[in-house]
Structures are given as structure tokens and as C-alpha cells.
XYZ file of C-alpha atoms in Angstrom:
594
model
C 100.304 123.522 29.870
C 102.472 124.288 32.892
C 104.971 121.448 32.255
C 107.399 121.762 29.329
C 106.832 119.615 26.254
C 109.778 117.906 24.558
C 109.005 117.266 20.882
C 111.098 115.173 18.458
C 110.363 116.382 14.898
C 111.619 114.186 12.006
C 111.533 115.457 8.396
C 114.037 115.230 5.531
C 113.373 118.913 4.686
C 115.234 121.259 7.087
C 113.071 124.241 6.062
C 109.935 122.408 7.243
C 111.659 121.625 10.524
C 112.622 125.260 11.082
C 109.132 126.560 10.266
C 107.376 124.011 12.479
C 109.692 124.774 15.391
C 108.861 128.460 15.090
C 105.131 127.752 15.264
C 105.501 125.309 18.157
C 107.363 127.928 20.171
C 104.756 130.568 19.328
C 101.640 128.475 19.983
C 102.738 126.497 23.046
C 103.612 127.973 26.442
C 106.696 125.855 27.083
C 108.171 123.629 24.410
C 111.592 122.250 23.420
C 111.891 120.975 19.839
C 114.600 118.555 18.715
C 114.799 118.348 14.893
C 116.197 115.417 12.900
C 116.328 114.838 9.122
C 117.293 111.141 9.385
C 114.794 108.659 10.908
C 117.605 106.341 12.070
C 119.305 109.224 13.851
C 115.933 110.073 15.371
C 115.650 106.507 16.750
C 119.032 106.956 18.414
C 117.755 110.196 19.926
C 114.802 108.279 21.380
C 117.138 105.698 22.870
C 119.277 108.380 24.504
C 116.668 110.909 25.604
C 113.122 111.360 26.839
C 110.434 112.932 24.647
C 106.740 113.659 25.110
C 105.714 113.501 21.418
C 107.062 112.559 17.965
C 106.064 114.471 14.819
C 107.141 112.731 11.593
C 106.990 113.198 7.829
C 105.738 110.255 5.766
C 107.920 110.156 2.640
C 111.529 109.962 3.943
C 114.625 107.977 3.058
C 115.620 105.373 4.217
C 112.137 104.571 5.716
C 108.697 106.103 5.432
C 106.727 107.531 8.324
C 104.759 104.350 9.067
C 107.913 102.243 9.151
C 109.417 104.816 11.491
C 106.265 104.585 13.670
C 106.649 100.800 13.877
C 110.305 101.192 14.877
C 109.302 103.618 17.628
C 106.700 101.233 18.995
C 109.150 98.285 18.889
C 111.301 100.271 21.291
C 108.319 100.229 23.678
C 107.805 103.931 23.124
C 104.099 104.666 23.718
C 104.386 108.422 23.449
C 102.048 110.287 21.018
C 103.032 109.988 17.374
C 101.640 112.554 14.877
C 102.120 112.015 11.135
C 102.645 115.354 9.353
C 103.155 114.755 5.629
C 103.044 116.547 2.326
C 102.055 113.345 0.505
C 98.495 113.042 1.621
C 95.987 110.485 0.485
C 93.052 108.649 1.952
C 94.984 105.409 1.685
C 97.912 106.734 3.737
C 95.563 108.319 6.279
C 93.683 105.030 6.648
C 96.891 103.059 7.064
C 98.189 105.542 9.621
C 95.069 105.548 11.767
C 94.734 101.759 11.585
C 98.366 101.442 12.680
C 97.557 103.492 15.755
C 99.134 106.872 15.167
C 97.841 109.636 17.405
C 97.056 112.103 14.610
C 97.351 112.646 10.868
C 97.872 116.056 9.238
C 98.693 117.173 5.729
C 101.311 119.866 5.448
C 99.945 123.332 4.816
C 100.137 126.988 5.703
C 99.999 128.790 9.050
C 96.534 127.521 9.995
C 97.587 123.913 9.519
C 100.714 124.489 11.612
C 98.589 125.971 14.397
C 96.342 122.897 14.287
C 99.430 120.695 14.447
C 100.747 122.551 17.500
C 97.369 122.317 19.253
C 97.123 118.601 18.470
C 100.582 118.009 19.911
C 99.571 119.927 23.068
C 96.338 117.946 23.379
C 98.000 114.582 22.673
C 100.686 115.145 25.313
C 98.067 116.226 27.881
C 95.994 113.100 27.215
C 99.050 110.876 27.332
C 100.221 112.295 30.620
C 96.752 112.027 32.130
C 96.472 108.432 30.980
C 99.914 107.622 32.340
C 99.019 109.070 35.729
C 95.684 107.228 35.712
C 97.417 103.931 34.901
C 99.914 104.526 37.654
C 97.171 105.192 40.211
C 95.118 102.309 38.843
C 98.050 99.986 39.452
C 98.342 101.233 43.018
C 94.593 100.863 43.632
C 94.528 97.348 42.181
C 97.537 96.422 44.300
C 95.765 97.694 47.410
C 92.660 95.707 46.497
C 90.182 98.437 47.406
C 86.682 98.402 45.886
C 86.396 101.140 43.221
C 83.291 102.500 41.491
C 82.382 105.091 38.873
C 78.904 106.638 38.739
C 78.108 108.696 35.618
C 76.266 111.997 35.369
C 72.903 110.195 35.160
C 73.452 108.483 38.516
C 74.114 104.876 37.433
C 77.159 102.696 37.906
C 79.383 102.688 34.795
C 82.303 100.832 36.336
C 83.044 98.695 39.391
C 86.139 96.554 39.901
C 86.285 92.976 41.101
C 86.912 93.832 44.792
C 83.744 95.962 44.668
C 81.781 92.997 43.328
C 83.260 90.726 46.023
C 82.278 93.227 48.719
C 78.644 93.322 47.609
C 78.254 89.676 46.631
C 76.887 90.642 43.183
C 78.448 90.059 39.787
C 79.851 93.165 38.121
C 77.274 92.805 35.357
C 74.479 93.000 37.939
C 75.825 96.252 39.389
C 76.809 98.137 36.225
C 73.768 100.010 34.909
C 72.013 100.065 38.293
C 71.735 103.020 40.666
C 73.544 103.255 44.040
C 70.217 102.399 45.689
C 70.916 98.838 44.539
C 73.512 98.451 47.300
C 72.568 101.279 49.720
C 69.509 102.311 51.686
C 67.711 105.596 50.961
C 69.476 107.518 53.734
C 72.909 106.478 52.467
C 72.006 107.460 48.876
C 70.804 110.877 50.028
C 73.967 111.491 52.031
C 76.201 110.564 49.057
C 74.255 113.004 46.856
C 74.669 115.765 49.439
C 78.388 115.056 49.683
C 78.753 115.158 45.895
C 76.922 118.484 45.870
C 79.540 120.020 48.168
C 82.325 118.697 45.907
C 80.733 120.350 42.861
C 80.191 123.638 44.656
C 82.731 126.397 44.092
C 83.798 126.453 47.747
C 83.587 122.739 48.494
C 86.383 120.189 49.003
C 87.792 118.094 46.159
C 87.210 114.861 48.083
C 84.567 113.797 50.588
C 85.237 111.037 53.132
C 82.286 109.573 54.984
C 80.910 106.383 56.508
C 78.415 104.270 54.593
C 76.833 100.852 55.074
C 76.860 98.722 51.923
C 73.923 96.323 51.699
C 75.263 93.064 50.173
C 73.344 90.437 48.313
C 73.358 88.263 51.429
C 74.087 88.942 55.066
C 74.253 92.039 57.217
C 75.244 95.518 55.971
C 79.001 96.011 55.626
C 80.346 99.173 57.292
C 82.664 101.037 54.886
C 84.493 104.305 54.479
C 83.794 106.063 51.150
C 86.385 108.378 49.525
C 84.460 110.164 46.756
C 85.534 112.734 44.146
C 84.181 114.118 40.867
C 85.557 112.833 37.581
C 87.707 115.435 35.806
C 85.644 117.568 33.413
C 85.941 120.774 31.394
C 83.590 123.706 31.769
C 80.098 123.024 33.051
C 79.801 119.468 31.764
C 79.781 117.201 34.870
C 80.697 113.662 33.854
C 80.177 111.697 37.068
C 81.923 110.670 40.283
C 84.488 108.118 41.327
C 84.904 106.518 44.714
C 87.036 104.103 46.678
C 85.507 102.050 49.466
C 87.304 100.613 52.456
C 85.717 97.831 54.513
C 85.993 98.948 58.151
C 84.225 95.952 59.737
C 87.370 94.784 61.535
C 88.239 98.346 62.450
C 84.763 98.905 63.893
C 84.926 95.643 65.842
C 88.339 96.592 67.202
C 87.072 100.058 68.098
C 84.004 98.635 69.837
C 86.173 96.087 71.634
C 88.547 98.851 72.689
C 85.637 100.995 73.869
C 84.277 98.061 75.878
C 87.666 97.396 77.455
C 88.130 101.089 78.198
C 84.698 101.253 79.865
C 85.569 98.128 81.853
C 88.811 99.727 83.017
C 87.150 103.042 83.842
C 84.242 101.449 85.712
C 86.230 98.707 87.490
C 85.665 98.608 91.282
C 89.441 98.776 91.889
C 91.919 101.473 90.962
C 93.788 100.717 87.735
C 96.900 102.474 86.491
C 99.140 101.966 83.441
C 102.707 103.254 83.370
C 105.283 103.700 80.617
C 108.762 102.411 81.561
C 110.184 103.807 78.299
C 109.745 107.313 79.688
C 111.819 108.823 82.459
C 110.740 107.708 85.966
C 108.104 105.271 84.605
C 105.178 107.756 84.844
C 101.498 106.895 84.795
C 99.853 107.273 81.387
C 96.388 106.076 82.426
C 94.325 106.085 85.624
C 90.708 104.964 85.919
C 87.748 106.512 87.725
C 88.180 104.420 90.877
C 91.799 105.580 91.230
C 90.631 109.198 91.046
C 87.869 108.522 93.582
C 90.167 106.576 95.915
C 93.089 109.034 95.944
C 91.351 112.372 95.434
C 93.789 113.256 92.627
C 92.305 114.135 89.220
C 93.569 112.595 86.003
C 95.432 115.744 85.028
C 97.284 115.601 88.363
C 98.154 111.896 88.059
C 99.079 111.448 84.402
C 102.777 112.007 83.806
C 103.997 111.345 87.369
C 105.215 108.238 89.175
C 102.677 106.588 91.485
C 105.055 106.963 94.448
C 103.495 110.409 94.944
C 100.874 108.578 97.053
C 103.515 107.510 99.592
C 104.167 109.367 102.848
C 106.189 109.383 106.056
C 104.684 106.156 107.454
C 104.735 104.138 104.200
C 106.688 100.947 104.917
C 109.987 100.969 103.051
C 110.133 97.164 102.832
C 106.932 97.044 100.752
C 108.224 99.815 98.478
C 111.495 97.925 98.009
C 109.553 94.787 97.082
C 107.767 96.770 94.350
C 111.039 98.175 93.010
C 112.686 94.735 92.990
C 109.738 93.255 91.042
C 109.920 96.037 88.440
C 113.680 95.568 88.072
C 113.144 91.814 87.600
C 110.104 92.385 85.326
C 107.995 90.175 87.633
C 104.487 90.485 89.040
C 104.002 91.120 92.742
C 101.486 92.309 95.315
C 102.091 94.410 98.440
C 100.126 96.325 101.052
C 101.038 100.004 101.331
C 99.985 102.815 103.602
C 99.236 105.617 101.112
C 98.028 109.196 101.426
C 95.123 110.882 99.682
C 95.301 114.382 98.239
C 93.745 115.767 101.449
C 96.458 114.083 103.521
C 94.340 111.312 105.037
C 95.871 107.837 105.198
C 94.438 104.767 103.512
C 95.651 101.192 103.112
C 96.210 100.110 99.532
C 96.747 96.579 98.251
C 98.872 97.182 95.140
C 99.331 94.441 92.542
C 101.524 95.091 89.499
C 102.253 93.084 86.342
C 104.340 93.744 83.225
C 102.755 94.102 79.768
C 104.990 92.748 76.994
C 104.934 93.014 73.212
C 105.278 90.113 70.772
C 109.053 90.128 71.248
C 108.748 89.826 75.020
C 109.866 93.411 75.658
C 108.062 95.088 78.560
C 106.261 98.097 77.114
C 104.022 99.017 80.060
C 103.127 98.131 83.623
C 99.568 97.702 84.855
C 98.721 98.263 88.502
C 95.616 97.270 90.450
C 94.976 99.284 93.588
C 92.393 98.069 96.080
C 91.591 100.058 99.181
C 91.748 97.708 102.190
C 91.526 100.267 104.990
C 88.438 98.622 106.503
C 90.095 95.203 106.268
C 93.254 96.464 107.995
C 91.143 98.074 110.719
C 89.301 94.778 111.277
C 92.654 92.987 111.252
C 93.998 95.354 113.907
C 90.824 94.963 115.954
C 91.145 91.179 115.714
C 94.744 91.356 116.886
C 93.643 93.434 119.858
C 90.870 90.928 120.545
C 93.322 88.036 120.339
C 95.631 89.843 122.735
C 92.746 90.253 125.166
C 91.855 86.589 124.668
C 95.430 85.573 125.428
C 95.275 87.676 128.559
C 91.991 86.052 129.485
C 93.460 82.601 128.925
C 96.376 83.477 131.166
C 93.981 84.707 133.851
C 91.907 81.544 133.578
C 95.007 79.382 133.637
C 96.685 81.062 136.594
C 94.228 83.130 138.615
C 91.323 80.638 138.438
C 92.994 77.240 138.209
C 95.303 77.789 141.171
C 92.497 78.681 143.633
C 90.421 75.872 142.139
C 93.182 73.373 142.826
C 93.517 74.708 146.378
C 89.762 74.358 146.898
C 89.803 70.771 145.599
C 92.658 69.907 147.970
C 90.956 71.496 150.959
C 87.682 69.684 150.309
C 89.553 66.382 150.003
C 91.183 67.013 153.417
C 87.886 68.022 154.961
C 86.180 64.916 153.570
C 88.691 62.664 155.295
C 87.870 64.072 158.760
C 84.217 65.027 158.325
C 81.031 63.043 158.791
C 79.279 65.088 156.075
C 80.735 63.076 153.160
C 77.674 63.447 150.952
C 77.829 67.238 150.802
C 81.585 67.259 150.440
C 81.338 64.760 147.539
C 78.858 67.099 145.837
C 81.270 69.969 146.367
C 84.086 67.942 144.799
C 81.858 67.097 141.799
C 81.105 70.793 141.345
C 84.797 71.663 141.543
C 85.602 68.911 139.006
C 82.992 70.351 136.647
C 84.472 73.817 137.105
C 87.898 72.421 136.194
C 86.440 70.786 133.058
C 84.869 74.110 132.053
C 88.198 75.851 132.522
C 90.018 73.251 130.377
C 87.464 73.429 127.553
C 87.409 77.232 127.641
C 91.179 77.288 127.379
C 91.028 74.888 124.448
C 88.670 77.189 122.561
C 90.620 80.309 123.450
C 94.071 78.981 122.588
C 93.371 76.727 119.608
C 90.869 79.018 117.858
C 90.130 78.402 114.158
C 93.581 77.302 113.008
C 95.265 73.941 112.574
C 98.858 72.795 112.412
C 100.510 71.451 109.286
C 98.004 68.954 107.833
C 99.118 65.476 106.757
C 97.362 62.451 105.266
C 96.059 60.365 108.178
C 94.158 57.082 108.362
C 90.651 57.947 109.578
C 90.028 54.482 111.075
C 93.293 54.538 113.036
C 92.566 58.010 114.460
C 89.014 56.968 115.426
C 90.303 53.836 117.201
C 93.034 55.788 118.982
C 90.495 58.378 120.135
C 88.181 55.658 121.458
C 90.994 54.321 123.647
C 91.400 57.675 125.434
C 87.684 58.101 126.312
C 85.964 56.552 129.331
C 83.735 54.288 127.221
C 82.284 52.097 130.010
C 80.307 49.364 128.192
C 79.814 51.353 124.961
C 80.874 49.812 121.654
C 82.452 51.266 118.503
C 82.222 50.079 114.878
C 84.596 51.693 112.339
C 83.573 51.222 108.700
C 85.983 53.355 106.703
C 89.322 53.035 104.942
C 89.483 56.731 103.999
C 92.553 58.902 104.362
C 92.036 62.597 105.124
C 94.297 65.652 105.073
C 94.185 66.892 108.651
C 96.032 67.913 111.801
C 96.162 64.496 113.560
C 95.958 65.899 117.120
C 92.972 68.110 116.426
C 91.183 65.394 114.421
C 91.673 63.086 117.438
C 90.203 65.808 119.657
C 87.178 66.030 117.310
C 86.512 62.273 117.618
C 87.022 62.319 121.398
C 84.421 65.031 121.839
C 81.881 63.302 119.557
C 82.395 59.980 121.363
C 82.212 61.590 124.816
C 79.087 63.476 123.727
C 77.405 60.196 122.672
C 78.198 58.469 125.974
C 77.100 61.497 128.023
C 73.758 61.787 126.221
C 72.895 58.212 125.179
C 74.250 56.235 128.120
C 77.208 54.025 128.907
C 75.940 51.142 126.768
C 75.529 53.144 123.572
C 76.760 51.788 120.232
C 78.700 54.147 117.937
C 79.524 53.774 114.276
C 82.060 55.690 112.109
C 81.506 55.512 108.349
C 82.149 57.154 104.989
C 80.257 59.894 103.150
C 80.929 60.798 99.486
C 82.874 63.855 100.617
C 83.571 63.135 104.272
C 82.635 60.886 107.197
C 80.015 60.502 109.953
C 79.784 59.473 113.611
C 76.394 58.184 114.756
C 74.939 56.443 117.801
C 71.818 54.401 118.575
C 70.708 56.613 121.432
C 67.508 58.668 121.787
C 68.555 61.206 119.197
C 68.730 64.999 119.296
C 66.269 66.983 121.377
C 64.403 69.237 118.868
C 64.563 72.064 121.414
C 68.368 71.935 121.265
C 68.753 71.516 117.478
C 69.337 75.208 116.655
C 71.863 75.872 119.442
C 73.577 72.498 119.553
C 77.042 73.775 118.573
C 77.013 76.893 120.755
C 79.363 76.927 123.766
C 77.649 76.053 127.055
C 74.640 74.337 125.466
C 73.994 70.778 126.593
C 71.052 68.496 127.053
C 72.756 66.369 129.735
C 72.893 67.311 133.397
C 76.385 68.088 134.618
C 77.775 68.492 131.089
C 79.825 71.602 130.263
C 78.263 72.116 126.806
C 81.645 72.856 125.228
C 82.234 69.517 123.465
C 80.236 70.137 120.280
C 81.420 73.786 120.135
C 84.984 72.435 120.024
C 83.962 69.928 117.313
C 82.643 72.758 115.159
C 85.761 74.869 115.733
C 88.026 72.003 114.678
C 85.962 71.248 111.555
C 85.871 74.915 110.563
C 89.623 75.222 111.076
C 90.122 72.418 108.547
C 87.758 74.012 106.047
C 85.092 71.373 106.692
C 81.429 71.606 107.688
C 79.687 69.669 110.444
C 75.961 69.037 110.687
C 73.795 67.176 113.214
C 70.991 64.940 111.915
C 69.129 61.737 112.699
C 71.048 58.440 112.585
C 70.055 55.185 110.899
C 68.610 53.789 114.162
C 67.108 57.089 115.279
C 70.099 58.255 117.297
C 72.272 61.296 116.794
C 74.387 61.492 113.641
C 77.128 64.040 113.013
C 78.213 64.439 109.369
C 81.559 66.071 108.536
C 81.796 67.085 104.859
C 84.190 68.810 102.486
C 87.287 66.886 103.562
C 88.443 66.340 99.934
C 88.029 69.830 98.520
C 88.691 72.424 101.194
C 92.046 73.893 102.167
C 92.880 73.915 105.898
C 93.591 77.281 107.480
C 97.100 76.597 108.795
C 98.707 78.746 111.423
């Protein structure tokens, strides 16, 4: 053996002690012998020191060898105990073996001493092996892993309780069966191949591989098998031992992680993750869209701060907002002008959020980067269009209205001194219509699709107020609602005025109008002739009208006002066959405020 053996030899004959020590030192590679003639002194030696084996005579004062053995065991000493006595008999041998001594030898010549030395060597080796096995067994039991032993014939000789729990079978059902009892054919064949490599001269001592265990009930259980051969001497293979580890949760976590990773990589927006624990908060992950959007490969992006996308025209205020949010560990979103690897500019909507651990400590930052170049270009184009529209409104207001007013004044003067009143009246009517067109065009151009700060208003009160500002002639109004709506009061009044004026213009001065509730809005209907089918598809387009002399802007303005509030408006047939305009979505849509 490579490790030294400490032997305590007890005999009342010093000459026997000296002779045995000489043989121990000759027969064993490394041995230290402590000799004692007094059993009580030997017990003190055991209390004070550490020994691997005790060799004892039988017939000694003040106690015999078996009494000494009992005293050793009472001290919780489980080391090998060999009885080596000159007083041999079958009775003593029987008593010794029944008591549990490791070995029994009668004193004799050189051959007997060699046998004694070999037995001591063997007993210590077995004891140490057993001690190590018990130690590992304790660890394995504490870990709760399933353990199995398959003998040289290929059947289970041992499984522990966790193994039985894993499979759903009783231990008695498994022991004596082959591995095919809880594995499919492919898994059995793989285990045999793995064992073959272990037994080969150049193979590993342990094989680790995945295996699905087929339980008594339910789906196969994914496991990790750690398999080794049982210790054996020479060519006599005695079987294999294995430890299983259920990796179901691990596999689920891995699959979940793979799914999340694929989702991140294939997301339609750029995604980055940074590590604030490292200097300059560098990126540690970028997805495919980030690479595609910026032109920088992963190897160029990982390990650097994302500010490398900024350039000379990147707005400092947006960058400062990002820095302030990171310092405050808050989420934020900004729009940045960034630069691709090839130097081209692109607009990037960057949203960042902290990632915290269970203690609330920020461990990472995640960033979402959405290219909005096309949106910003449309936004710029819209601004240019609005500027042109403002210019147009100014032209209409100044360059057209002023000459129009002059023309109206001149015609009025001419009418007072002319005999051709009929033609001049027609000219005045035409000029009045032109003025109405100008006013409605300005309303569309300047008000657009926005509303002021919305407030809760009484729908009936607004309808009544609107009715009082319209030239209603002999028309009548019935208001059947007590609803409140969230709206811009002035623009809601304008909506009612245009619907009421439209009814009078198309259905006559004696038309009857009714305002009522819908589940998600309100309606305005009249008892006139209804909507001309030829006009149904273009009813809300500017300039379309079915009445002579009408500008055709009234219903276009109605639609603009409804849309600005986030509502919808639809024309349909009324209860009495007239026109009915239904405004819906007043309780669920958010107005687009300016």
C-alpha cells in the first residue's frame, strides 16, 4: 500500500512483539508498529493516538483478548482487530469470530507471521475503502441523487430510494431487472457503448451522458448519467455504478433561454444590453437588427459604449436626457440622430430601462433602438406642408378677402344708382358665396385635425346653443339626450352648426331635426328627403354638395372635427327616411390635443 499503516500490537510477551514487528516491517511497504505488553496501557494509547489496526494476544493479564476487543469497541473504535494467540482452540476461534473480530490466527513460525502481516495489510485496505465508501455514500444520500448498481450480468443489484422515486417503481420491482425496464433500446445501447469505453485500456474512468428515463407513468424524464465501473482486481469485471441527475428543470430553463434569445435576436427593433459594473458601461449584447441597422458587426459593438453611434449633429439635449436617466436609474426614451458605420445618418428612437436583481441593484441596462428615419422625413415633410398651408391661408385671408370686400362694396354702390338691380343682386350673391368659401377654407386650413383642451360638456346645452346661432327659419329642433362628452366646446358647437345648417340647406326651412343618444355617441337626424345615393360615397369630401349654391365644405368640416376628437362620423338613413349622422367613439377615444 502507498499509505503508511500504524499498527498497535498488544502481547504480554516482549519477544513475540519484537519478532512480529520485524516481520511487519519486512512484509509491508510502509508500517509503524507500536508495541504494548499491558492491555490497559494499550487502551490509553488508543485514546491518545490514531491507529489503522490492532493485533492482540488472547491470554493476557489483567484481561483476555476478547475483553480487550470489547473495550476497544466501547471506545467507538471500528478499526480492524486481529486476534493472534498461542492458546488456540475452536471454542476461542468461534467466540472471536462471533464477537466480530477481523481475523483469528494461532501463533506460529515465519509462514504464520507472513500470513498475519498480509491479513493486517488486507484488513486495513478494506477498512479504508469502506470508510471512503461510507463517506461518499453519506454525501450522495445528502444530495439526494438517484444511484444504481448494475452487476456483471447486466441486471440491477442496487437502487436507492431517490432512484425509485424518479422512476415511479418500487425498489423491489427494479432490482433484478435489466436497464431496459426503465430505458428504451437506444438508451440501453448507448450505455453499453459508454461502459465499453470505460473498460478499455485507453478509455476514461467516468462517462457522462444524457439519457431519458422511462417512468412507470408519464413522459420520459431527461437525466444526466454519471457512470463508472465498480472497483475490481485483474480481469474480473464486477459491474457498474451510476448517479443520475434529473435535468428536466434545467432543460426547460435552457429551452426558455433559447426561446428568449431567439426572440431578442429576431426582434424587429435593435436591442442592446450593457453592463454598468464595467468601466464606461459597455455593450455586452447586441441583436441582429442592431447589426443590420448600424452596419457594425457584433465583434465591433461588444465591449464599447453605444455612444459610438453619435456624430457631429447628434442633439446634445437628447444625450443629456439619456445620461440623467442612467444616473437616476430611471427609464426614458429619446430620439437621436445617429451615424451608421458607412457614415450615413439615421434617426433612432432609443428607449432604455434598468434591469435589477432581487436586491434592487441595477445589474444591466437594456436598450431598444427603432429606426424612425422615414417617420422623421414624413414629419419634416408635414411641417413643410403646414408652412405652405399657413402661407396659403395668409394669402386667402389677405390677398383674396380684401379684393373680395372691395368688389362687394363696389357692387353695392353700383346697385344703388343702376336700373339693372337683378344682375347686380346675382353678382352680390356670387360674391357672398365666394366669401363663404373663403371662410370655410380658412377654417379647414387653420383648425386642421387638432382640438383644444377637452372638457366635459353637456351635449344638450351645446346643441341648443348651436341652434340659436343658425338661421333656422321655421325649422324645429328636438334634443333627447342628457349625455356629457369630453370635447373642445367651440369645435363641438361648430360641428352641430354645420350639421344643422346642412339639414336646412338640403331639406328645407321647415325641416324637423332631432338630437339623440347612441350607446357610444350621439346622432343628428332630420325628416327631409334623405341622402342622394349618388352623393353617398363623396359626402364628406370638401366641395361636394347636393344643394345649389352650397359651398360643400360643411360636412368636410364635421368630419375634421370628429376625427380631431378621435371620433367617427357616418351618414345613414334616419327614422323617418331623412338624413342621419351618427358620431361614435366619444367614450373611448383620446382627443388629439394641440
